[in-house]
PDB file of C-alpha atoms in Angstrom:
ATOM      1  CA  MET P 255       0.047   0.166   0.063  1.00 58.00           C
ATOM      2  CA  LEU P 256       2.902   2.442   0.897  1.00 66.00           C
ATOM      3  CA  THR P 257       4.441   1.749  -2.406  1.00 70.00           C
ATOM      4  CA  LEU P 258       1.335   2.746  -4.145  1.00 70.00           C
ATOM      5  CA  THR P 259       0.585   5.755  -1.810  1.00 76.00           C
ATOM      6  CA  ILE P 260       4.139   7.139  -2.546  1.00 76.00           C
ATOM      7  CA  PRO P 261       3.650   7.533  -6.397  1.00 81.00           C
ATOM      8  CA  ILE P 262      -0.181   8.772  -5.877  1.00 82.00           C
ATOM      9  CA  GLN P 263       0.800  11.470  -3.568  1.00 83.00           C
ATOM     10  CA  THR P 264       3.604  12.607  -5.989  1.00 85.00           C
ATOM     11  CA  LEU P 265       1.269  12.801  -8.833  1.00 83.00           C
ATOM     12  CA  HIS P 266      -1.034  14.974  -6.822  1.00 80.00           C
ATOM     13  CA  THR P 267       1.583  17.194  -5.546  1.00 82.00           C
ATOM     14  CA  LYS P 268       2.740  17.893  -9.066  1.00 80.00           C
ATOM     15  CA  LYS P 269      -0.770  18.375 -10.289  1.00 79.00           C
ATOM     16  CA  GLN P 270      -1.244  20.976  -7.412  1.00 74.00           C
ATOM     17  CA  VAL P 271       2.000  22.645  -8.207  1.00 70.00           C
ATOM     18  CA  ILE P 272       1.332  22.975 -11.813  1.00 62.00           C
TER      19      ILE P 272
END
Protein backbone atom coordinates (compact mmCIF):
# COMPACT_ATOMS: atom_id res chain seq x y z
CA MET A 1 0.00 0.00 0.00
CA LEU A 2 2.83 2.39 0.81
CA THR A 3 4.40 1.71 -2.57
CA LEU A 4 1.17 2.81 -4.23
CA THR A 5 0.60 5.73 -1.89
CA ILE A 6 4.01 7.27 -2.61
CA PRO A 7 3.51 7.58 -6.42
CA ILE A 8 -0.10 8.73 -6.01
CA GLN A 9 0.95 11.50 -3.60
CA THR A 10 3.73 12.58 -5.95
CA LEU A 11 1.29 12.87 -8.83
CA HIS A 12 -1.16 14.87 -6.72
CA THR A 13 1.56 17.19 -5.51
CA LYS A 14 2.86 17.79 -9.04
CA LYS A 15 -0.67 18.52 -10.26
CA GLN A 16 -1.23 20.96 -7.40
CA VAL A 17 2.07 22.74 -8.09
CA ILE A 18 1.26 23.12 -11.78
